[in-house]
mmCIF file of C-alpha atoms in Angstrom:
data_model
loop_
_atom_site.group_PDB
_atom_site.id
_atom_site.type_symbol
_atom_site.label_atom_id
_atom_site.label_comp_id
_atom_site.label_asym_id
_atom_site.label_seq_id
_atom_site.Cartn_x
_atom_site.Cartn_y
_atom_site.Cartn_z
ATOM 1 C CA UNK A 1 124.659 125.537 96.875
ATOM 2 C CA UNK A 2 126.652 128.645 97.706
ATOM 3 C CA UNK A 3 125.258 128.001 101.356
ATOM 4 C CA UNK A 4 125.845 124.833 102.106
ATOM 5 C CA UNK A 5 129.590 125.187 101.001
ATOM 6 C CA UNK A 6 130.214 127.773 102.716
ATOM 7 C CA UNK A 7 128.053 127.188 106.243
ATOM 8 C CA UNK A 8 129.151 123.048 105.930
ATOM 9 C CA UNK A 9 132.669 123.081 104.405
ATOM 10 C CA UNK A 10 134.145 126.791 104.167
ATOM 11 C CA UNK A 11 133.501 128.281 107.117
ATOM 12 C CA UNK A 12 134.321 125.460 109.306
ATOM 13 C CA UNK A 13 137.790 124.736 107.324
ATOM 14 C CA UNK A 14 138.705 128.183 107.630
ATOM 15 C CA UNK A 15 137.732 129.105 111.429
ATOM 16 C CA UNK A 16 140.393 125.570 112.113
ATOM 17 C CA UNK A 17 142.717 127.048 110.173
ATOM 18 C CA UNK A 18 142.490 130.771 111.853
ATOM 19 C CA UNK A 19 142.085 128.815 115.537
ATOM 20 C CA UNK A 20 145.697 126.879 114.566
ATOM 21 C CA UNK A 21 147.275 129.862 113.713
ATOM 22 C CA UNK A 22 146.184 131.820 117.259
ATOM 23 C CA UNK A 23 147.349 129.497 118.911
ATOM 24 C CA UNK A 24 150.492 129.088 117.032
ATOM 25 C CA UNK A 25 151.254 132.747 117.868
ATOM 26 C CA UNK A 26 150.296 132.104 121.717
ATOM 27 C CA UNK A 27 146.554 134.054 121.856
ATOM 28 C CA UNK A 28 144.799 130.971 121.261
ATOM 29 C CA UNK A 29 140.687 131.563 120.870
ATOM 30 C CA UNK A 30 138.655 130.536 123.791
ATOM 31 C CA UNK A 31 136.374 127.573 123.148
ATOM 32 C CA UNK A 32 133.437 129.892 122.546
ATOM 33 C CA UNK A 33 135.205 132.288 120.315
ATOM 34 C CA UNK A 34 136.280 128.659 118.323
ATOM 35 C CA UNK A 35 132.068 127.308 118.294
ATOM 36 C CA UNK A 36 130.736 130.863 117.601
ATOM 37 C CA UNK A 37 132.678 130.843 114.309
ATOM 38 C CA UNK A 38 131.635 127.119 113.553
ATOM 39 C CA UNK A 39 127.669 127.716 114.472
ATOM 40 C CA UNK A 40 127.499 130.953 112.952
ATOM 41 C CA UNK A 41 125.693 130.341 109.640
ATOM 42 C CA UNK A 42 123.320 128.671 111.600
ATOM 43 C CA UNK A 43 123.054 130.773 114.631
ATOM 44 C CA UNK A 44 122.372 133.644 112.085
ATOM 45 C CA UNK A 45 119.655 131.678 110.385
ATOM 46 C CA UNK A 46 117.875 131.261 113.724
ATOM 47 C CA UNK A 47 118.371 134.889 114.308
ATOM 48 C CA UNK A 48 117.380 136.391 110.814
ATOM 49 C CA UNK A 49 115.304 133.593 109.383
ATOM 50 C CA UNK A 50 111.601 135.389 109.987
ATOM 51 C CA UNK A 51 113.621 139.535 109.859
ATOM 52 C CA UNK A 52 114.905 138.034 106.642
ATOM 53 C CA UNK A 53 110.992 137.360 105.370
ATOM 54 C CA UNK A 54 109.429 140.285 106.768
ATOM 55 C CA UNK A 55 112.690 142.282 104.364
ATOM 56 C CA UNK A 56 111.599 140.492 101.360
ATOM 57 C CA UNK A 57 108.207 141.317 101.736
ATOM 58 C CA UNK A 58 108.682 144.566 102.071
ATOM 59 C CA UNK A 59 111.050 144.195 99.092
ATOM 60 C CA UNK A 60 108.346 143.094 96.866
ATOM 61 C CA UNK A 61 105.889 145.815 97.749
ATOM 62 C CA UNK A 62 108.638 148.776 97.180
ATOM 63 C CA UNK A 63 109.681 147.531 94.540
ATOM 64 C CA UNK A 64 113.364 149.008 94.845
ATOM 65 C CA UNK A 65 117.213 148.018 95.270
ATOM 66 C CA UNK A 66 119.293 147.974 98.008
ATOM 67 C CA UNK A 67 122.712 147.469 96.546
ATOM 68 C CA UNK A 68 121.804 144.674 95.145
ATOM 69 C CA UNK A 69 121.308 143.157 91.562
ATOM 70 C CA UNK A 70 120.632 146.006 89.301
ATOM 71 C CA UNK A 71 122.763 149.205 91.020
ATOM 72 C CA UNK A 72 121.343 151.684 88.592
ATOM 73 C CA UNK A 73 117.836 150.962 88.744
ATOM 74 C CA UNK A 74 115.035 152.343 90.628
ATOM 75 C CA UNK A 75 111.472 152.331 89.937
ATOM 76 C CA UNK A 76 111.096 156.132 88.095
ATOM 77 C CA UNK A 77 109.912 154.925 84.736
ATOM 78 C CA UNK A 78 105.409 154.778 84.812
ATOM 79 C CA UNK A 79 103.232 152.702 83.225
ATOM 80 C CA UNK A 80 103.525 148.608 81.845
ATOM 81 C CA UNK A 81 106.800 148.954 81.301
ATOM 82 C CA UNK A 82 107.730 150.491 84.830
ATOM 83 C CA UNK A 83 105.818 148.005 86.847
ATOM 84 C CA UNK A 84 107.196 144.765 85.104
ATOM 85 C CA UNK A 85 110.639 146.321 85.449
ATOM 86 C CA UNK A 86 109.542 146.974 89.306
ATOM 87 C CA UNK A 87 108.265 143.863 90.065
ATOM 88 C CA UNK A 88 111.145 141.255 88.588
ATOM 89 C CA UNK A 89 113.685 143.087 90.459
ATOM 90 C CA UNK A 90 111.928 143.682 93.281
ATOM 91 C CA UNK A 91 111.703 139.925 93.480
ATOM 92 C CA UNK A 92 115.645 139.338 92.827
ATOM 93 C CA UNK A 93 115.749 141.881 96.211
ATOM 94 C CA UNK A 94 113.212 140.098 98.007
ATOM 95 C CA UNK A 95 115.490 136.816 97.366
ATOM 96 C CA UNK A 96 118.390 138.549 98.320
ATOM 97 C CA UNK A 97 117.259 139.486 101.985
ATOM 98 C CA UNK A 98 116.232 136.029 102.752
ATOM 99 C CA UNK A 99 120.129 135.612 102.563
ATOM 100 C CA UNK A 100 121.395 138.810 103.296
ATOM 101 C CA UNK A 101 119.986 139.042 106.628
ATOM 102 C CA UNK A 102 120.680 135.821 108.140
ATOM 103 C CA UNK A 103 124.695 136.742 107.127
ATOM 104 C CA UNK A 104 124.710 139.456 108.795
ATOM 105 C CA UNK A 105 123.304 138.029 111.787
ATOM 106 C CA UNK A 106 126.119 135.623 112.057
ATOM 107 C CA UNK A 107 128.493 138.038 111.414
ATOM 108 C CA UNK A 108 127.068 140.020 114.063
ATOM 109 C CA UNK A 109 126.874 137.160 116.589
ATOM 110 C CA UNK A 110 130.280 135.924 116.332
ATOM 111 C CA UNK A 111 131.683 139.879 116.516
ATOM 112 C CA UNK A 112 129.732 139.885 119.718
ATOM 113 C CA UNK A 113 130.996 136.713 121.078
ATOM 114 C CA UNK A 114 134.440 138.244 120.426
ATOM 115 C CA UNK A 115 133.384 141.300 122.230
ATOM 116 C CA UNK A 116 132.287 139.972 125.216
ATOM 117 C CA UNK A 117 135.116 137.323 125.625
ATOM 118 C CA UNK A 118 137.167 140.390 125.609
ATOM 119 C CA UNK A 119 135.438 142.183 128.286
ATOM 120 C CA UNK A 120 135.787 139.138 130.353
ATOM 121 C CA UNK A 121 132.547 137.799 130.336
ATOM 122 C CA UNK A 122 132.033 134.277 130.487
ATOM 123 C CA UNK A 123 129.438 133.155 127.551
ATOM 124 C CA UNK A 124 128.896 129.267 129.773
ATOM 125 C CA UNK A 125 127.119 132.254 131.715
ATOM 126 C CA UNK A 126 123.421 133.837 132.013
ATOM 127 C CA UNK A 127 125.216 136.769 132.222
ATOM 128 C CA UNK A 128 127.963 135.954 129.308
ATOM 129 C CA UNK A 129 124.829 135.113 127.069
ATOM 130 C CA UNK A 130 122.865 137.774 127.726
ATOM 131 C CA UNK A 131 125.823 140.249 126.948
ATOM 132 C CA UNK A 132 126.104 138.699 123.823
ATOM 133 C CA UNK A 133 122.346 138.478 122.974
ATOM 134 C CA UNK A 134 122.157 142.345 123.540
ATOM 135 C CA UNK A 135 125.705 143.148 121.306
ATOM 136 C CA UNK A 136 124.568 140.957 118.596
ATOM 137 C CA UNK A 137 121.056 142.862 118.756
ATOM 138 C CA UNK A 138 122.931 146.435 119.218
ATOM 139 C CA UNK A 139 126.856 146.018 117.623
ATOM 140 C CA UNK A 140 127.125 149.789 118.198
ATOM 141 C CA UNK A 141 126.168 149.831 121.891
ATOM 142 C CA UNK A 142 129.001 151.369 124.071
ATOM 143 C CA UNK A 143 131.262 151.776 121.075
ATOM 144 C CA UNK A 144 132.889 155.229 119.905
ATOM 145 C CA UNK A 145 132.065 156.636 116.571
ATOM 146 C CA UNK A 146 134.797 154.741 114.255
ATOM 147 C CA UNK A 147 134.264 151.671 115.949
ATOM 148 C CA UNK A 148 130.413 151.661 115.469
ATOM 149 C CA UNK A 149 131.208 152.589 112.000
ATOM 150 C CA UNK A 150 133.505 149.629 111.556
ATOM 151 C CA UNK A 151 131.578 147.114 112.841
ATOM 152 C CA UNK A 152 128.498 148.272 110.623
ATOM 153 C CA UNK A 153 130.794 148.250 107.370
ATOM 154 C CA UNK A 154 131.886 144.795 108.656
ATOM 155 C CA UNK A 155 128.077 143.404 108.713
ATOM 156 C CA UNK A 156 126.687 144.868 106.217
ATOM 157 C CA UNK A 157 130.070 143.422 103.558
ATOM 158 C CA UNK A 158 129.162 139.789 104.897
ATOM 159 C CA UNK A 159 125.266 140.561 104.351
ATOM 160 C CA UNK A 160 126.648 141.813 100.711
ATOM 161 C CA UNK A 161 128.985 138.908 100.336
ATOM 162 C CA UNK A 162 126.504 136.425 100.900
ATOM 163 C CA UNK A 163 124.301 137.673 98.042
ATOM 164 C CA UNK A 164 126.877 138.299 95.357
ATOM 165 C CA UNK A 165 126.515 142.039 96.154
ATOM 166 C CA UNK A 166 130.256 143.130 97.578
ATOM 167 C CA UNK A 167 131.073 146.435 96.148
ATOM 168 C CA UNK A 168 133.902 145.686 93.224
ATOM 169 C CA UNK A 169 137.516 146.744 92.965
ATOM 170 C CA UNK A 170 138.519 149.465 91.357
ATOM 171 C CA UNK A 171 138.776 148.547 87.684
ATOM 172 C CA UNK A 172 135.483 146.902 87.798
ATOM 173 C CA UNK A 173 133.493 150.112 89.584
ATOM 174 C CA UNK A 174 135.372 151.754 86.321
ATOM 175 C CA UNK A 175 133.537 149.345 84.167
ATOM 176 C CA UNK A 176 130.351 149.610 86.081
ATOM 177 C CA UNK A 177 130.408 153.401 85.608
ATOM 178 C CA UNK A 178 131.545 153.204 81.657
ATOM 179 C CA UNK A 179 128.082 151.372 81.436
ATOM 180 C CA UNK A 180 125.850 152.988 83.497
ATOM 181 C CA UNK A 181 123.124 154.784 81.677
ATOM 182 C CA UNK A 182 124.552 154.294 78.240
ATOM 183 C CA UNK A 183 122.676 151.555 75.948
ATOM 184 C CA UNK A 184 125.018 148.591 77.138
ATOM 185 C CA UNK A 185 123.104 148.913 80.471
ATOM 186 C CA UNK A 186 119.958 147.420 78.558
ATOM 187 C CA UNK A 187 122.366 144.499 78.114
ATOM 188 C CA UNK A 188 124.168 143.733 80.825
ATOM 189 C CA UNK A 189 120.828 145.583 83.543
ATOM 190 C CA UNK A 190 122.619 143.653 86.153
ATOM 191 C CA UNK A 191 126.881 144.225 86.593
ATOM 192 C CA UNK A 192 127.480 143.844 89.956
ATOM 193 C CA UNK A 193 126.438 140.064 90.603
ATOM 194 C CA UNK A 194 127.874 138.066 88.188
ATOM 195 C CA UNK A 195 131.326 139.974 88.433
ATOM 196 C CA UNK A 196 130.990 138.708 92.655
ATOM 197 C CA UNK A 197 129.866 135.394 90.965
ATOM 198 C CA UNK A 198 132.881 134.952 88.841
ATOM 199 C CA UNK A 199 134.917 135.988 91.693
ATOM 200 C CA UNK A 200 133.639 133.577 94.042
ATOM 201 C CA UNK A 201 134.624 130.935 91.634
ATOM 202 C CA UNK A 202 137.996 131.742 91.254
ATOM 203 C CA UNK A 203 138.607 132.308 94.746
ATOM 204 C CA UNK A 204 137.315 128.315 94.970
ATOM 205 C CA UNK A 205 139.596 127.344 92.028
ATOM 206 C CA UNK A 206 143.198 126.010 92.523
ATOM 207 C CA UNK A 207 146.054 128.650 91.183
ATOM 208 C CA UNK A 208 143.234 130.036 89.662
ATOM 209 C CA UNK A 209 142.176 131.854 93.011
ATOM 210 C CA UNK A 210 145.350 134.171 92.607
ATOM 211 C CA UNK A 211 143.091 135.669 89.657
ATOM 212 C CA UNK A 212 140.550 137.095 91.871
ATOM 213 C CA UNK A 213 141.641 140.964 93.490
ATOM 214 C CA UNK A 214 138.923 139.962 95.892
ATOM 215 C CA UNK A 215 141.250 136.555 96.920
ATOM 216 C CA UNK A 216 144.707 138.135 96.829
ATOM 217 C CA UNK A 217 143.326 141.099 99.208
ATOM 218 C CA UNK A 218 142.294 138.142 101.794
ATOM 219 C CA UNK A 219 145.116 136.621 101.994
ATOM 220 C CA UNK A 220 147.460 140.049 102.688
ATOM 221 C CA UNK A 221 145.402 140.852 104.960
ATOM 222 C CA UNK A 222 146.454 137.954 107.019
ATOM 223 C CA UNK A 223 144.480 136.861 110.402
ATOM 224 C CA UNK A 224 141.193 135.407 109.674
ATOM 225 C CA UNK A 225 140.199 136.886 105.947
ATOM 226 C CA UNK A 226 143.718 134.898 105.070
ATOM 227 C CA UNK A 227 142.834 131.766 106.914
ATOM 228 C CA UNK A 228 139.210 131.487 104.854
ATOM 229 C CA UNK A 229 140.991 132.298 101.857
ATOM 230 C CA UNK A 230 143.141 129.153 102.218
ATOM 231 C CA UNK A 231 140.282 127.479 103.022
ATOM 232 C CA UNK A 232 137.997 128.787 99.697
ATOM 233 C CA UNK A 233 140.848 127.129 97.489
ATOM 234 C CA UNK A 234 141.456 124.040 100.227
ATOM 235 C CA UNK A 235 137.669 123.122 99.466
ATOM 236 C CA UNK A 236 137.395 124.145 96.260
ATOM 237 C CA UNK A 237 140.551 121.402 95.393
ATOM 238 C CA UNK A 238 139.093 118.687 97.541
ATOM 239 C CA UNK A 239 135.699 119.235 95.948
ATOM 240 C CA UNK A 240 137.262 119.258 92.050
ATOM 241 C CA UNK A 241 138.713 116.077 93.325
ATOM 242 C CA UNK A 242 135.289 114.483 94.518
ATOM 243 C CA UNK A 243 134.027 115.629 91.086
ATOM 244 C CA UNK A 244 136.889 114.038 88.696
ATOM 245 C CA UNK A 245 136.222 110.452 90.857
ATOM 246 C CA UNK A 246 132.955 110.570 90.583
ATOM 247 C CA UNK A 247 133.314 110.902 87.121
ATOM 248 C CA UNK A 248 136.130 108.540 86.444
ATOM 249 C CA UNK A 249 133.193 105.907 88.124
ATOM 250 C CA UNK A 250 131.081 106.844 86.441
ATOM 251 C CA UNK A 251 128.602 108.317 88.908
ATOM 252 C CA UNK A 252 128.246 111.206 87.820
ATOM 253 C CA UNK A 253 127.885 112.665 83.847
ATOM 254 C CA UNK A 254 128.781 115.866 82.284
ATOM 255 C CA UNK A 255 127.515 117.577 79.049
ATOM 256 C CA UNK A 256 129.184 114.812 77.442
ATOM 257 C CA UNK A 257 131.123 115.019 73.920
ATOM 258 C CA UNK A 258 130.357 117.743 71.309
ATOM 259 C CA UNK A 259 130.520 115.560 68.272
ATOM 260 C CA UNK A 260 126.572 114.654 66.940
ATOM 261 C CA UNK A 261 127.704 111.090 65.962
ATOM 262 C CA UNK A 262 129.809 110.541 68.895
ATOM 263 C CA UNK A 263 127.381 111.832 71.423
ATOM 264 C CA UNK A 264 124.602 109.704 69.702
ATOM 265 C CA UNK A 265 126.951 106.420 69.821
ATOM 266 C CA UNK A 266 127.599 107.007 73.162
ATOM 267 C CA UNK A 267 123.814 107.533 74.201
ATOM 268 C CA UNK A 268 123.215 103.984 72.807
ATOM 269 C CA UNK A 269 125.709 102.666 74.816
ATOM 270 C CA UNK A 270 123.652 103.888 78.300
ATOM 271 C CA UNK A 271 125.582 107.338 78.077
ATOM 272 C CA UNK A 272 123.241 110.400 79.442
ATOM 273 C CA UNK A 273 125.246 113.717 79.698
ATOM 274 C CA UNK A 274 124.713 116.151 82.996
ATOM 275 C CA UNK A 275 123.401 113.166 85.099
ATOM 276 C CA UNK A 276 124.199 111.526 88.540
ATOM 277 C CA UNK A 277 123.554 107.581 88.376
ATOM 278 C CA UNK A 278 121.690 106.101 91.403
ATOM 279 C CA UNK A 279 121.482 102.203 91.389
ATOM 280 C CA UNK A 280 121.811 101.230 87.694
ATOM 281 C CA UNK A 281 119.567 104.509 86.747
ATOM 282 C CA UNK A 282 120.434 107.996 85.696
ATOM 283 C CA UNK A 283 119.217 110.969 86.830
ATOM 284 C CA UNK A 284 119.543 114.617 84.906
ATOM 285 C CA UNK A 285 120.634 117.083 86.804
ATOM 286 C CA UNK A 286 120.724 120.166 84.718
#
């Protein structure tokens, strides 16, 4: 779900949005710069789909994290309970890469596409596409030190981003520490995700979004963070929207009233809670 809201709706609301506003300030994108950001999530599919597989594979037979779902752990305790523990989060990582990967790839190809443009190669060309074939391969080739650096922190936070992985603010990596190794940590084994989780949902909410550190830092930043952060909350409304009419139809069903006798009055009426009606039938969809 994440995926196809960002790849169909986000990304393509939010690379308009930073387009209008280059060209408001007279350094308008070139048309390649404009259909890199638009094809990206599937550019980096094509591009990390089978690197993406081979990662997860090899995430299942280490059996270890990469900044990922469980920060703390790593696979140091023996026996039964060392190998279940090993091999359910080594499966959370292997998920993670089929995602992570193919993120970073796009981020990678549309930095490169950037990068050539601005060297003045033409991407309509052989040559134009085969400079940005080789910078989306090798982001570092050519560059100094702190630019290499840059553009790897760059990839590697949209690889994180993708799979609810972003490192946290600075009151939450507070939290995060407070809880590491202490007994809460048996609770809550996994901090990281659903704090990016919760984020992600507020950045989507309207007036809601100003809630999320993550949002507000987007949209100072200005450029093209700010422009996708307008367009988190511009597709987050329109979809809340979709939702309410649907419902007001009747097309779609939540969990329905708490009340036993209510909730069993309307169920004899044709009411079924968390459903999406198709023809005159209902279909769960929890």
């Amino acid at each position: 779900a994440k995926f196809f809201i960002e790849a169909a709706l986000t990304n393509p609301v939010g690379a308009s949005l930073f387009a209008l506003g280059e060209a408001a300030k007279g350094t308008p994108l070139s048309t390649a710069q404009f259909k890199a950001r638009l094809a990206a999530p599937v550019v980096g599919w094509m591009l990390g789909a089978k690197d993406g597989v081979i990662a997860a594979g090899e995430a299942i037979k280490q059996r270890d994290i990469i900044d990922g779902k469980a920060e703390q752990f790593r696979l140091a305790n023996k026996g039964l309970v060392g190998e279940y523990t090993g091999t359910v989060f080594g499966a959370l990582q292997a998920g993670d890469m089929l995602f992570r990967i193919p993120a970073e790839r796009a981020k990678a190809y549309v930095l490169a596409v950037d990068r050539a443009v601005k060297e003045g190669f033409n991407p309509a060309t052989a040559e134009g596409q085969a400079q940005i074939n080789r910078y989306t391969h090798e982001p570092q080739l050519g560059l100094t030190q702190k630019n290499a650096e840059k553009i790897t922190a760059d990839i590697h936070k949209a690889g994180a981003e993708a799979v609810f992985a972003a490192r946290l603010g600075p009151r939450m990596e507070k939290v995060q520490h407070a809880i590491s190794g202490s007994l809460a940590q048996f609770v809550v084994p996994a901090f990281r995700t659903p704090v990016n989780l919760l984020s992600w949902s507020l950045q989507h909410a309207p007036l809601l979004n100003f809630l999320s550190s993550k949002w507000r830092a987007d949209w100072e930043a200005g450029g093209e963070r700010a422009a996708h952060a307008t367009a988190r909350v511009m597709v987050g409304t329109g979809l809340a929207v979709l939702a309410y009419s649907l419902a007001e139809q009747g097309i779609i069903t939540g969990s329905g009233v708490f009340d036993k006798e209510m909730k069993g009055t309307k169920r004899g009426a044709g009411h079924q809670p968390s459903s999406i009606k198709i023809g005159n039938e209902y279909y769960a969809i929890d």
